[in-house]
Coordinates of C-alpha atoms in Angstrom, one line a residue:
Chain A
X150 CA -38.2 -29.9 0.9
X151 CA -34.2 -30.5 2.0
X152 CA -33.2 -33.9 2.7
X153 CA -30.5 -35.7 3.5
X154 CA -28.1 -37.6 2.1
X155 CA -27.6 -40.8 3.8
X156 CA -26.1 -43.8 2.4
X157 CA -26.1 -46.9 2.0
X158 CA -29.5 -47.2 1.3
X159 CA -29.0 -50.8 2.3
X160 CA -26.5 -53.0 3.9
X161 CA -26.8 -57.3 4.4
X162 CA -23.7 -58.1 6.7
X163 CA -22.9 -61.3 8.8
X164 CA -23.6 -61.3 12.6
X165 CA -20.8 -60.2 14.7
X166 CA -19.1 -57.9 11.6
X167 CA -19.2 -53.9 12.2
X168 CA -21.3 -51.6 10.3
X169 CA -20.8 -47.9 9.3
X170 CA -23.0 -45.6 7.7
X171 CA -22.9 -42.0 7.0
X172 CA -25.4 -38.8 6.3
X173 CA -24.3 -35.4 4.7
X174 CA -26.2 -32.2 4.3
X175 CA -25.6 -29.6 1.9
X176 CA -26.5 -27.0 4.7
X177 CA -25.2 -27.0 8.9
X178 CA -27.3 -28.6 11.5
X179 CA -26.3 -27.9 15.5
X180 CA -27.6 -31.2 16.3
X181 CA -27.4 -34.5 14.8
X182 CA -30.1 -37.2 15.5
X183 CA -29.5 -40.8 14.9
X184 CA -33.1 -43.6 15.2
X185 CA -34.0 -46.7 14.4
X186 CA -37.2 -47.8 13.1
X187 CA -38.4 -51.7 13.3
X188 CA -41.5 -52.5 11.4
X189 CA -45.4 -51.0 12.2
X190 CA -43.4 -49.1 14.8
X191 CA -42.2 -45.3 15.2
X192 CA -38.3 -44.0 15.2
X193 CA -36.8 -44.7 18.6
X194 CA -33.9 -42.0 19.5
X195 CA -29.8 -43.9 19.8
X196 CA -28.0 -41.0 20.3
X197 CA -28.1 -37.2 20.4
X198 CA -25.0 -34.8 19.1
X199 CA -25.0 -31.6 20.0
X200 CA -21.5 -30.4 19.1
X201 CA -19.4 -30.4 16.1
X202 CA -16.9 -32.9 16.6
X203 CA -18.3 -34.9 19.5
X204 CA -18.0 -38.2 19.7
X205 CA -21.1 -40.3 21.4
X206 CA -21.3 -44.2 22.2
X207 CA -24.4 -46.2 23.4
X208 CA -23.5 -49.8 24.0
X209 CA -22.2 -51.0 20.5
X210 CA -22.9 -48.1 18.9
X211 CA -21.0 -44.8 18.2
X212 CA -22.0 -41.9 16.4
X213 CA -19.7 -38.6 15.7
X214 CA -20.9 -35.1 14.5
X215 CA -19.1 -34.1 12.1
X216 CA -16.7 -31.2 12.4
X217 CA -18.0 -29.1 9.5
X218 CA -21.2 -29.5 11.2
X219 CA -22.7 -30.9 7.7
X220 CA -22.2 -34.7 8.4
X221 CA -22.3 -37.5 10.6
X222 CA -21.2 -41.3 10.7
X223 CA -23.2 -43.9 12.9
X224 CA -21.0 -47.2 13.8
X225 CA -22.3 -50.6 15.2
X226 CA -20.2 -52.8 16.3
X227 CA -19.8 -56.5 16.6
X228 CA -23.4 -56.5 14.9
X229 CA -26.2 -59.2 16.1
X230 CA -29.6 -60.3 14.6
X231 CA -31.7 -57.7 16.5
X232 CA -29.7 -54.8 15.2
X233 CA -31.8 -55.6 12.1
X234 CA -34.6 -52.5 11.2
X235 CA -33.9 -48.8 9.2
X236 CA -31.3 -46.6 10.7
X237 CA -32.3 -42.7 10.0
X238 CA -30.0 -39.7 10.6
X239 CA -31.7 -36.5 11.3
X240 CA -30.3 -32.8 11.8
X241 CA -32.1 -29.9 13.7
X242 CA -31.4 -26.4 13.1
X243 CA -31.5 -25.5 16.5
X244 CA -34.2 -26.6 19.6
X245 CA -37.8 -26.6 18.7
X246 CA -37.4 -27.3 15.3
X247 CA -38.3 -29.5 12.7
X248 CA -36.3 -32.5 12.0
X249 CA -34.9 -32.9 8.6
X250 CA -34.6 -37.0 8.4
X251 CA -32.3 -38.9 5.4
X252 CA -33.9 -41.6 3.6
X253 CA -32.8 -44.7 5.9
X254 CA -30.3 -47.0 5.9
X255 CA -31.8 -50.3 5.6
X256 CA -29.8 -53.2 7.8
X257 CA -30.3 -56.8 7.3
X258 CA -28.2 -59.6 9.7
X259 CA -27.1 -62.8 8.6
X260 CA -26.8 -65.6 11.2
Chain B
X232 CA -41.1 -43.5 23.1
X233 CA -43.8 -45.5 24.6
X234 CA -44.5 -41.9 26.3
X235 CA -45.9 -40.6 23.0
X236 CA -49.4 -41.6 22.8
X237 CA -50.8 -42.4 18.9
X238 CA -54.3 -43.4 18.6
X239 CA -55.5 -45.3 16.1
X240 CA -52.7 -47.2 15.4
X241 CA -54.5 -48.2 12.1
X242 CA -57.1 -46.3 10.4
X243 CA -59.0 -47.6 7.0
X244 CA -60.8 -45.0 5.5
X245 CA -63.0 -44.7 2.3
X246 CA -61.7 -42.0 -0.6
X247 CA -63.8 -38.9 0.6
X248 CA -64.1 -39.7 3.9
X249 CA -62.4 -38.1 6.9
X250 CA -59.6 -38.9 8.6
X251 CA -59.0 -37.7 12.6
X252 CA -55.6 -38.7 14.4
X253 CA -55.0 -37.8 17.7
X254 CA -52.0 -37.9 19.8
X255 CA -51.4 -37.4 23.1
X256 CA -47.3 -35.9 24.1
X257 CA -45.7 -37.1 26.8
X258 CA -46.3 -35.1 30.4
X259 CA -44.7 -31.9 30.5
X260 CA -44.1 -31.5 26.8
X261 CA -46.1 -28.5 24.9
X262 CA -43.9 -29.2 21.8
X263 CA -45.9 -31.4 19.1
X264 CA -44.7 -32.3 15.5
X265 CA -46.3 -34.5 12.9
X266 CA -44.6 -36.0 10.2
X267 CA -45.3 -38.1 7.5
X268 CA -43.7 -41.3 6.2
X269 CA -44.5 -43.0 2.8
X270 CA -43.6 -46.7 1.9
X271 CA -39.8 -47.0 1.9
X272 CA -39.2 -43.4 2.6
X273 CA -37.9 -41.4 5.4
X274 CA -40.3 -39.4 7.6
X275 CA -41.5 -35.5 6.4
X276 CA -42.2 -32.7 8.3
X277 CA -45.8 -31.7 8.5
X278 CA -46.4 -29.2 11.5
X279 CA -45.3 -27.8 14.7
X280 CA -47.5 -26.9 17.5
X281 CA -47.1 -26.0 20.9
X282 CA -50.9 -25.5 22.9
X283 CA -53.5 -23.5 20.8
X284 CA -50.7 -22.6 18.4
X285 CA -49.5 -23.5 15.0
X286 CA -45.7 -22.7 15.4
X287 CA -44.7 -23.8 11.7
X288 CA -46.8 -25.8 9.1
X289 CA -44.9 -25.3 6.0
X290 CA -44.7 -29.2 5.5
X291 CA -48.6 -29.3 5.5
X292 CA -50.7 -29.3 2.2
X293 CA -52.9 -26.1 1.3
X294 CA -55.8 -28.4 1.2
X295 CA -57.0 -30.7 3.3
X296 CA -55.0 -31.0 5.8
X297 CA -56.1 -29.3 9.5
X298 CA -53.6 -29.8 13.1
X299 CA -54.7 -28.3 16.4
X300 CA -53.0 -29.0 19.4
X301 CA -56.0 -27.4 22.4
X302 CA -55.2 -26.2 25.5
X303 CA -56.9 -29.7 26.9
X304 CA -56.8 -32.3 25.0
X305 CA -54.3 -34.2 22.3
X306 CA -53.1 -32.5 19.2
X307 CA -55.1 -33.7 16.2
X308 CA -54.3 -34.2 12.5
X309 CA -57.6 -34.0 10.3
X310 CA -57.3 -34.9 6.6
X311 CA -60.3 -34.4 4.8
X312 CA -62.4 -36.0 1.9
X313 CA -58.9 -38.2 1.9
X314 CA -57.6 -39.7 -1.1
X315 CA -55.2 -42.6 -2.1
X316 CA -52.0 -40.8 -1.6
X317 CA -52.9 -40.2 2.1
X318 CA -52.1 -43.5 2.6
X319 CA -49.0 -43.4 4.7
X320 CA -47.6 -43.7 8.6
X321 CA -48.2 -40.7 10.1
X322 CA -46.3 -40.0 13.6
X323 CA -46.6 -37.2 16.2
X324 CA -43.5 -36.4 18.4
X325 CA -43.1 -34.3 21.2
X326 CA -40.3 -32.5 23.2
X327 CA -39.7 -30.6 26.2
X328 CA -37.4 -28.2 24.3
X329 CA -34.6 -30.2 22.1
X330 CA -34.6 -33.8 21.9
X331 CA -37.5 -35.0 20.4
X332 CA -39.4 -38.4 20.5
X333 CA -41.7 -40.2 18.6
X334 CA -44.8 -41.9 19.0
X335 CA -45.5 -45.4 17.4
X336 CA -47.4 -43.8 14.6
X337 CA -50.8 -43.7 13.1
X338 CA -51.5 -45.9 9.9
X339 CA -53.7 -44.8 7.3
X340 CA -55.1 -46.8 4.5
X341 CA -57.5 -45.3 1.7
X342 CA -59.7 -47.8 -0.1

């Protein structure tokens, strides 16, 4: 089935650095999904896009929709141990449809 | 998150046997999806359900594989005479009408 591209697959960065990571589709989504997954537990939702070329921050993180409507960057900043888990895009067609998830972007914090 | 209700959270089944997950959405949701996640892989659609229908299952296996959502009651997955490569996380989500969230997930293990 389609997936998404998301990359890196992982990342080990030092506390208080930023992080950026990216997903890219070969077909358009109208909305983007960002989640993070810690271990034993499901996806938790971090930020919803629902227009091409919005912009959307929650706390130290920021996510933008990209304006071809086939990408999207997640940014943490100022990164902290509990940041630490698998980051997944996701892109919807339109409501009430499935999710089509990338493969994760593993994120590992240094102290 | 915590609204999506998983149960079991970890399920060990023999080859053969049955496996029945249930999941609960949270109140005033008729939108239910499974998806399926394998070790170090992102999640995969399985089947969308809203009460006493099947919406889409084009992520579901021919065989096997059975999801009802009742008119009372949760939605449940049902994988039959399972084998070794059901082993996976299996998550239900839910949504009102766009934004959809995840419960913690269901583990199964085939011995």
């Amino acid at each position: 089935g389609q997936q998404l591209n998301q990359s890196p697959q992982s990342m080990f960065i030092q506390e208080g650095e930023d992080v950026s990571m990216n997903c890219t589709s070969s077909s358009i989504f109208n909305t983007w999904l960002w989640y993070k997954q810690e271990p034993g537990e499901g996806p938790v939702l971090l930020i919803a896009l629902y227009k091409a070329g919005e912009l959307t921050s929650n706390g130290r993180l920021t996510a933008q929709f990209g304006i071809t409507r086939k990408d999207s960057f997640l940014n943490i900043s100022a990164s902290i141990p509990s940041d630490v888990g698998i980051y997944f895009c996701a892109g919807q067609w339109k409501g009430n449809t499935p999710l089509v998830f990338g493969k994760g972007t593993r994120l590992s914090v240094i102290a | 998150n915590a609204g999506v209700m998983q149960n079991p959270r970890h399920l060990v089944r023999r080859r053969g046997q049955e496996a029945r997950l249930r999941c609960s959405p949270m109140k005033g949701h008729s939108h239910v999806y499974w998806y399926r996640q394998l070790p170090e892989e992102g999640l995969k659609f399985m089947v969308y359900l809203q009460k006493e229908n099947i919406i889409d299952e084009s992520g579901m296996p021919k065989e096997r594989f059975s999801a009802e959502f009742p008119k009372e009651g949760p939605s449940i997955l049902r994988i039959q005479q399972v084998v070794r490569g059901d082993s996976a996380a299996y998550f239900c989500a839910s949504s009102p009408t766009d934004t959809i969230y995840f419960g913690e997930g269901s583990w199964l293990t085939v011995v």
